[in-house]
PDB file of C-alpha atoms in Angstrom:
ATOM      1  CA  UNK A   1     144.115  62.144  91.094  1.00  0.00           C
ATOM      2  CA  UNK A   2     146.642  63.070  93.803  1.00  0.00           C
ATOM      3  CA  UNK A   3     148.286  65.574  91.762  1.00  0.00           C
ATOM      4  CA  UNK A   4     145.203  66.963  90.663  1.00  0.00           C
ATOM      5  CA  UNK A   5     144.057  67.626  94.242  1.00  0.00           C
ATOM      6  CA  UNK A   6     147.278  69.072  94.931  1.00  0.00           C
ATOM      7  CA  UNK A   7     147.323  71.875  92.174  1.00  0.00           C
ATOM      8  CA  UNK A   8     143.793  72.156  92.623  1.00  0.00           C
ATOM      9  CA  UNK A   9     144.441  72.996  96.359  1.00  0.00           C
ATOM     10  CA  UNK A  10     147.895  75.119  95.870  1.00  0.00           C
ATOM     11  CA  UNK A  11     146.076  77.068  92.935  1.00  0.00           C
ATOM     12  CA  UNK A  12     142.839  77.670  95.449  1.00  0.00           C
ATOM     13  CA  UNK A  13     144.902  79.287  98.342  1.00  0.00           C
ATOM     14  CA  UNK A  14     146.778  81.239  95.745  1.00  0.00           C
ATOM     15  CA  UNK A  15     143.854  82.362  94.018  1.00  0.00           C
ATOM     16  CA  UNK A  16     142.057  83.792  97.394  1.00  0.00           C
ATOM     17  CA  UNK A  17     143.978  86.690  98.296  1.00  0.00           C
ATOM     18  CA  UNK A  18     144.178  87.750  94.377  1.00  0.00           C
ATOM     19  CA  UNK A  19     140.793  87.875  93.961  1.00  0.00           C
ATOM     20  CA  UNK A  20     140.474  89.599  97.742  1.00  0.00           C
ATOM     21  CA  UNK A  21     142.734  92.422  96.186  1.00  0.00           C
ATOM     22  CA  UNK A  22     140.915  92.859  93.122  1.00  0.00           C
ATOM     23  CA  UNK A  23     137.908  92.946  94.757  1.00  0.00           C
ATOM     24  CA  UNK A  24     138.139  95.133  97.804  1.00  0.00           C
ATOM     25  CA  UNK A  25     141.623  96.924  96.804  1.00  0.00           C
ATOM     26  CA  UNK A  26     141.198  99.271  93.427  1.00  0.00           C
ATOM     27  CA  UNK A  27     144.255  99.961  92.022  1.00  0.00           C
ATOM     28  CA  UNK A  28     146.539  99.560  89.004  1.00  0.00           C
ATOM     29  CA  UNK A  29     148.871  96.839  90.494  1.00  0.00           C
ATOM     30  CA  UNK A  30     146.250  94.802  91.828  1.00  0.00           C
ATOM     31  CA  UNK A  31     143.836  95.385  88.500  1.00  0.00           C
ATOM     32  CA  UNK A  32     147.066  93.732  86.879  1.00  0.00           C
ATOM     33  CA  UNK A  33     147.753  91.320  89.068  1.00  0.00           C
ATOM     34  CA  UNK A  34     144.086  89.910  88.238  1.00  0.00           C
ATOM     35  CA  UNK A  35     144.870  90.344  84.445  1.00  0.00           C
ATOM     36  CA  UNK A  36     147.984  88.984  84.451  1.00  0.00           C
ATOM     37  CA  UNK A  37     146.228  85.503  86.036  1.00  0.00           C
ATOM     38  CA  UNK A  38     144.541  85.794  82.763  1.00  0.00           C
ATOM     39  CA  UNK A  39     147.455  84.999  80.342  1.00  0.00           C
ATOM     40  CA  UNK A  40     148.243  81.672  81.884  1.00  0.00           C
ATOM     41  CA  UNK A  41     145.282  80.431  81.036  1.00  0.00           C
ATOM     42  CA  UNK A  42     145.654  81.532  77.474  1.00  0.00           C
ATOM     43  CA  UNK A  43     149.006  80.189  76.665  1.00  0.00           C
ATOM     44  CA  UNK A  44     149.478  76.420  75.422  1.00  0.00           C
ATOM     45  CA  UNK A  45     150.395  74.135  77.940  1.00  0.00           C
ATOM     46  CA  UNK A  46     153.589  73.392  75.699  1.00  0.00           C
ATOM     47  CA  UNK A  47     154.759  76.952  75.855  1.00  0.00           C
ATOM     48  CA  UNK A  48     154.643  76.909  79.524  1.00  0.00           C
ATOM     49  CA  UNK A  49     156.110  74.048  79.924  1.00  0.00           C
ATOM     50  CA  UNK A  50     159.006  74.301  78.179  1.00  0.00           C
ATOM     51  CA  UNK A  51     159.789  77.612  79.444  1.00  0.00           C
ATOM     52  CA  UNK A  52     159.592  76.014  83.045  1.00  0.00           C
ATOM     53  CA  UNK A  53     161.873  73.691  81.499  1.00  0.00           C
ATOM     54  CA  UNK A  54     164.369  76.039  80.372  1.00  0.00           C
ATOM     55  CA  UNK A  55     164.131  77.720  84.217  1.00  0.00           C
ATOM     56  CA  UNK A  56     164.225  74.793  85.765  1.00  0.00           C
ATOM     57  CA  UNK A  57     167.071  73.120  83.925  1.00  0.00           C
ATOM     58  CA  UNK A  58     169.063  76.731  83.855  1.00  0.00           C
ATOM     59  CA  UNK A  59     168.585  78.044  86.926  1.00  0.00           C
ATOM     60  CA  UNK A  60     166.888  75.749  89.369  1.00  0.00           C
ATOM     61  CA  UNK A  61     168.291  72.028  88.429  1.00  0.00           C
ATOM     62  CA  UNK A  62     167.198  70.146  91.749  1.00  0.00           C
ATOM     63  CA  UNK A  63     163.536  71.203  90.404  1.00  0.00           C
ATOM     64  CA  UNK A  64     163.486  69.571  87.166  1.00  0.00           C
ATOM     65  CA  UNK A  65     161.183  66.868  86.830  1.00  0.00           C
ATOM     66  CA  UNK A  66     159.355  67.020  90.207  1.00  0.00           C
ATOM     67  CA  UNK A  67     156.223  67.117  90.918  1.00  0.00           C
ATOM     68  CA  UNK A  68     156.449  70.356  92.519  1.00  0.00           C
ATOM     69  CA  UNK A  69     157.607  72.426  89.139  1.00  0.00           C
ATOM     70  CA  UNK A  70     154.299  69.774  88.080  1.00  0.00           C
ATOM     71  CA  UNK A  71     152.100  71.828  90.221  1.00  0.00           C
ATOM     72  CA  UNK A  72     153.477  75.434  89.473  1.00  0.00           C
ATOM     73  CA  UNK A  73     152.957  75.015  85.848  1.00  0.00           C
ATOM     74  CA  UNK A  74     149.434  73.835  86.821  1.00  0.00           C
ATOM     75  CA  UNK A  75     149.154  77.278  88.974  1.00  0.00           C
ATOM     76  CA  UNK A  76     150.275  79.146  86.388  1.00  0.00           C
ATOM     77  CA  UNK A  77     148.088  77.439  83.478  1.00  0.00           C
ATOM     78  CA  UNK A  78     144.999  77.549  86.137  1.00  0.00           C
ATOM     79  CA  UNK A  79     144.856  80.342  88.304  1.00  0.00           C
ATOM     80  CA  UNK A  80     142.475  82.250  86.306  1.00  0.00           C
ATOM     81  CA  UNK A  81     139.288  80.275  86.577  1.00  0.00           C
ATOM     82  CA  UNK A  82     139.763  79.702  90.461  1.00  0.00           C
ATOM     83  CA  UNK A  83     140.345  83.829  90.650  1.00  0.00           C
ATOM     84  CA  UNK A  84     137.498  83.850  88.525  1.00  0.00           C
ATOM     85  CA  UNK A  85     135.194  82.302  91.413  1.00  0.00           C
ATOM     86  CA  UNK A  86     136.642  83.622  93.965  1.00  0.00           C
ATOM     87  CA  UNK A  87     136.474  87.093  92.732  1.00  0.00           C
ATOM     88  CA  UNK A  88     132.285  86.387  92.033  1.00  0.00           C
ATOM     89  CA  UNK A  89     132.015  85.164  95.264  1.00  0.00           C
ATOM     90  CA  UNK A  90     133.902  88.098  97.753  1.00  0.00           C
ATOM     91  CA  UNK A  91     131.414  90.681  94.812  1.00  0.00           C
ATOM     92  CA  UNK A  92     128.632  89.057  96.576  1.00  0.00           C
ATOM     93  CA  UNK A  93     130.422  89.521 100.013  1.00  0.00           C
ATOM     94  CA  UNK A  94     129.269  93.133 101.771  1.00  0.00           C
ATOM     95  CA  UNK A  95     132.208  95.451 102.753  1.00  0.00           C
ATOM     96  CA  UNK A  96     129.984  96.135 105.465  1.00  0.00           C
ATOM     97  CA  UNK A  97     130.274  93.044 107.036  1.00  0.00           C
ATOM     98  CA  UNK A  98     133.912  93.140 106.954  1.00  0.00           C
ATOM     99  CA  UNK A  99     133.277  96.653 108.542  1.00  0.00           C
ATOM    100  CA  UNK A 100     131.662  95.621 111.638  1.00  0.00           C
ATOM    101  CA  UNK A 101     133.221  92.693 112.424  1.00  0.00           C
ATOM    102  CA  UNK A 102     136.656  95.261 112.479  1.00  0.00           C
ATOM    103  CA  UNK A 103     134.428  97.732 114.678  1.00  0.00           C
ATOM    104  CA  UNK A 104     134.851  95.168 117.298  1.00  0.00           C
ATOM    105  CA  UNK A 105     138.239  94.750 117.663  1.00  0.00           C
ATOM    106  CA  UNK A 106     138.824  92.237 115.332  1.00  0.00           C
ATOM    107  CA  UNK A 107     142.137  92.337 113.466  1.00  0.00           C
ATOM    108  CA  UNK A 108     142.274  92.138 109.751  1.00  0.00           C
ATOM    109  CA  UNK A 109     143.127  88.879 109.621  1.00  0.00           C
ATOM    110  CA  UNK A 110     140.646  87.674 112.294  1.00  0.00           C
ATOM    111  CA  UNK A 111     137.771  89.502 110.237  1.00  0.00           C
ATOM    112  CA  UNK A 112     138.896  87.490 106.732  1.00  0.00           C
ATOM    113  CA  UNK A 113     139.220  83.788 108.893  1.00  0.00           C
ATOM    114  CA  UNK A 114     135.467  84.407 111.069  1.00  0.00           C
ATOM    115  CA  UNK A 115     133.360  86.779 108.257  1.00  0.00           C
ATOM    116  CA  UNK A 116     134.973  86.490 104.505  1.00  0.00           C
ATOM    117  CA  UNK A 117     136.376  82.847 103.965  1.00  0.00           C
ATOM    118  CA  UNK A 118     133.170  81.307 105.440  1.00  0.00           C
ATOM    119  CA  UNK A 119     131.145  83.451 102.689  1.00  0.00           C
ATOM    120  CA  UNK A 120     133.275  82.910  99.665  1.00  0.00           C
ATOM    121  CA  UNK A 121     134.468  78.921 100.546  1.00  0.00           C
ATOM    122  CA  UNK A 122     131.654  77.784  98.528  1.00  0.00           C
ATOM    123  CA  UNK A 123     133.147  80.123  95.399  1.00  0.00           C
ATOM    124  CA  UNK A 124     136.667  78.680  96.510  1.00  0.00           C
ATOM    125  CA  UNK A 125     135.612  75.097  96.777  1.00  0.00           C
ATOM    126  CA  UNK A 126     134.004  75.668  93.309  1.00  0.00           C
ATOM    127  CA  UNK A 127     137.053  76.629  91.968  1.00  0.00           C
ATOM    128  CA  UNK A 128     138.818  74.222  93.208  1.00  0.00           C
ATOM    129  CA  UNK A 129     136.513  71.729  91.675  1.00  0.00           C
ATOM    130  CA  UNK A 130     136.954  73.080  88.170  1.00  0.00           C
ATOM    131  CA  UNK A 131     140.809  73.430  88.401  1.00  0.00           C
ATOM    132  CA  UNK A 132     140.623  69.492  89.598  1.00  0.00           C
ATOM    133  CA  UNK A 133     139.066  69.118  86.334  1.00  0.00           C
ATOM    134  CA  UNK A 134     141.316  71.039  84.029  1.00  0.00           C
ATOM    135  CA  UNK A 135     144.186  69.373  85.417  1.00  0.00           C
ATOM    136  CA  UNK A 136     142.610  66.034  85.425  1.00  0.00           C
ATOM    137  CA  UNK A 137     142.646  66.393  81.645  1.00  0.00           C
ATOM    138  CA  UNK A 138     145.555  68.046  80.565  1.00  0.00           C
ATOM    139  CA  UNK A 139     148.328  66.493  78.958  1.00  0.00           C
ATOM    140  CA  UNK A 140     151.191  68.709  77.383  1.00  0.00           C
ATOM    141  CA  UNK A 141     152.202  70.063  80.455  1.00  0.00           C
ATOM    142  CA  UNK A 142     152.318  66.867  82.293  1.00  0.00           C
ATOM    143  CA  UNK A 143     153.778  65.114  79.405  1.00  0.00           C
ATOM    144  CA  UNK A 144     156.841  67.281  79.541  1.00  0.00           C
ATOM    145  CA  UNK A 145     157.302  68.152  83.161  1.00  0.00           C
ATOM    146  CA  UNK A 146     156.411  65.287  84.786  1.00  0.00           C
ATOM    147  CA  UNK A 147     159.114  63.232  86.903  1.00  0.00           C
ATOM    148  CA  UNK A 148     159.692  59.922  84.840  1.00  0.00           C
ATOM    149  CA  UNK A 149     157.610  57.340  85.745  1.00  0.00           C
ATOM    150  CA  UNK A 150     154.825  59.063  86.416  1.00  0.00           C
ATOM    151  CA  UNK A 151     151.472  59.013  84.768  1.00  0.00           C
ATOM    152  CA  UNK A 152     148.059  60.436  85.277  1.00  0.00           C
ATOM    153  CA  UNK A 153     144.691  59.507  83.644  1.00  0.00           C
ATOM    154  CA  UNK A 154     145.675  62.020  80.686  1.00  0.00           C
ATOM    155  CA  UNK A 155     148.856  60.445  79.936  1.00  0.00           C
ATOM    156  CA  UNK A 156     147.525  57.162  80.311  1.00  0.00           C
ATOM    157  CA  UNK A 157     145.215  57.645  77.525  1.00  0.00           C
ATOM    158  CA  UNK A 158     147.465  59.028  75.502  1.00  0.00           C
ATOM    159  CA  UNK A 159     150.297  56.120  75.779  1.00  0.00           C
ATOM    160  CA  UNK A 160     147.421  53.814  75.317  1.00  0.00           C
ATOM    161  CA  UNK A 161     145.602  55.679  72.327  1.00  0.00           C
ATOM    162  CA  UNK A 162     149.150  56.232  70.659  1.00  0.00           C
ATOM    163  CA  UNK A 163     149.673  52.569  71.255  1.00  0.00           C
ATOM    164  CA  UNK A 164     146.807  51.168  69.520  1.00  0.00           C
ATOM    165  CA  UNK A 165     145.984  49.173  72.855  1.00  0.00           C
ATOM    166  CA  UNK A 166     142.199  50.858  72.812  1.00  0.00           C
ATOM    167  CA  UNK A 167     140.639  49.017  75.178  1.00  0.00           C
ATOM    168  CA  UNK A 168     143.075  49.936  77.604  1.00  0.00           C
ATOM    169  CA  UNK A 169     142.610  53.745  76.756  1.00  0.00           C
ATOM    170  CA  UNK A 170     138.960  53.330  76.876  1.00  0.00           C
ATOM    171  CA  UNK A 171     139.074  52.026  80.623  1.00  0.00           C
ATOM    172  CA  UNK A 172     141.166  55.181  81.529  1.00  0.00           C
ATOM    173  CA  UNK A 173     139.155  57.163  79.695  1.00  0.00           C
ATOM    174  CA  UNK A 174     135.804  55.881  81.654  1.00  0.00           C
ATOM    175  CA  UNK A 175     137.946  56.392  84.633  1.00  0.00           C
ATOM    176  CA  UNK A 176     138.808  59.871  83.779  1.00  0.00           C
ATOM    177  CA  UNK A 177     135.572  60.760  82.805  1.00  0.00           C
ATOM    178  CA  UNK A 178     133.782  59.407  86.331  1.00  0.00           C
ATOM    179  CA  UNK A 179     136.603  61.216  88.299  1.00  0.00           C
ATOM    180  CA  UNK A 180     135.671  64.604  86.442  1.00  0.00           C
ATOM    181  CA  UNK A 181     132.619  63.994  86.946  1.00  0.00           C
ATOM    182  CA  UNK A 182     131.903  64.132  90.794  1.00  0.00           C
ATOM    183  CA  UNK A 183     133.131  67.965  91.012  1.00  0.00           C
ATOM    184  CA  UNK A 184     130.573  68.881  88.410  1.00  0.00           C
ATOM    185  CA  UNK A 185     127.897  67.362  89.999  1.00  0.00           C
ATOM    186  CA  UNK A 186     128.966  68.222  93.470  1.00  0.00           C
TER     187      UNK A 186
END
């Protein structure tokens, strides 16, 4: 669950200013940068994970196996569906409301804190909620780049499942299922 709330909450605050771009900034690069959030989510987890692998273990070493490299590959795998919100929620924003608040001397960044993240946090909350979820239940990713030792709810399941020790697999399982389950109703 911990790791969960921590890609959920890394891939949130990435996901805000690329769907602000795409939203109120038309242009090729940032029309791209909203696309390209797009291919994570269509790649295996086992393709990006063993490509942060190969990084990792090339280039970065001290990263390999921590739950930081954890949470990028859940970013990467992820991003889309919390731009996805985020990017329905600012369409509902008005520029004009942005506009005014700047007509009185607010800066940019002043005008996004007081007028825009209010409006859109329910969007970015629901995002959050349904990364939470995706990560809750993935397994190839975490499989390969987690640190050793450490196990979620997913990997749990599978140990147990692969195991033959059922009845422990169904108890995660209704514990992975109940945790899932409070985003989607909230």
């Amino acid at each position: 669950v911990s790791i969960a709330l921590a890609g959920a909450f890394v891939t949130g605050v990435v996901a805000v200013p690329i769907a602000y771009l795409s939203v109120r900034v038309h242009s090729r690069l940032t029309t791209f940068l909203e696309n390209a959030t797009y291919i994570g989510f269509a790649l295996p987890g086992i393709a990006v994970a063993l490509g942060l692998v190969y990084f990792a273990s090339t280039y970065l070493g001290f990263l390999y196996q921590t739950t930081i490299l954890l949470v990028f590959a859940y970013v990467i795998l992820f991003l889309s569906p919390a731009v996805g919100t985020n990017h329905a929620s600012l369409l509902q924003v008005a520029p004009k409301l942005e506009e005014a608040a700047r007509s009185l001397g607010k800066t940019a960044i002043e005008v996004f804190a007081m007028v825009t993240l209010p409006l859109i946090s329910r969007g970015a909350l629901t995002g959050m909620g349904l990364v939470f979820v995706l990560i809750m239940k993935e397994l190839p990713a975490t499989l390969i780049l987690s640190p050793i030792g450490f196990t979620t709810l997913a990997t749990d399941v599978w140990s147990s499942a692969s195991e033959v020790f059922y009845t422990q697999a169904a108890v995660s399982s209704l514990l992975l299922l109940s945790m899932t389950a409070i985003p989607m109703i909230l």
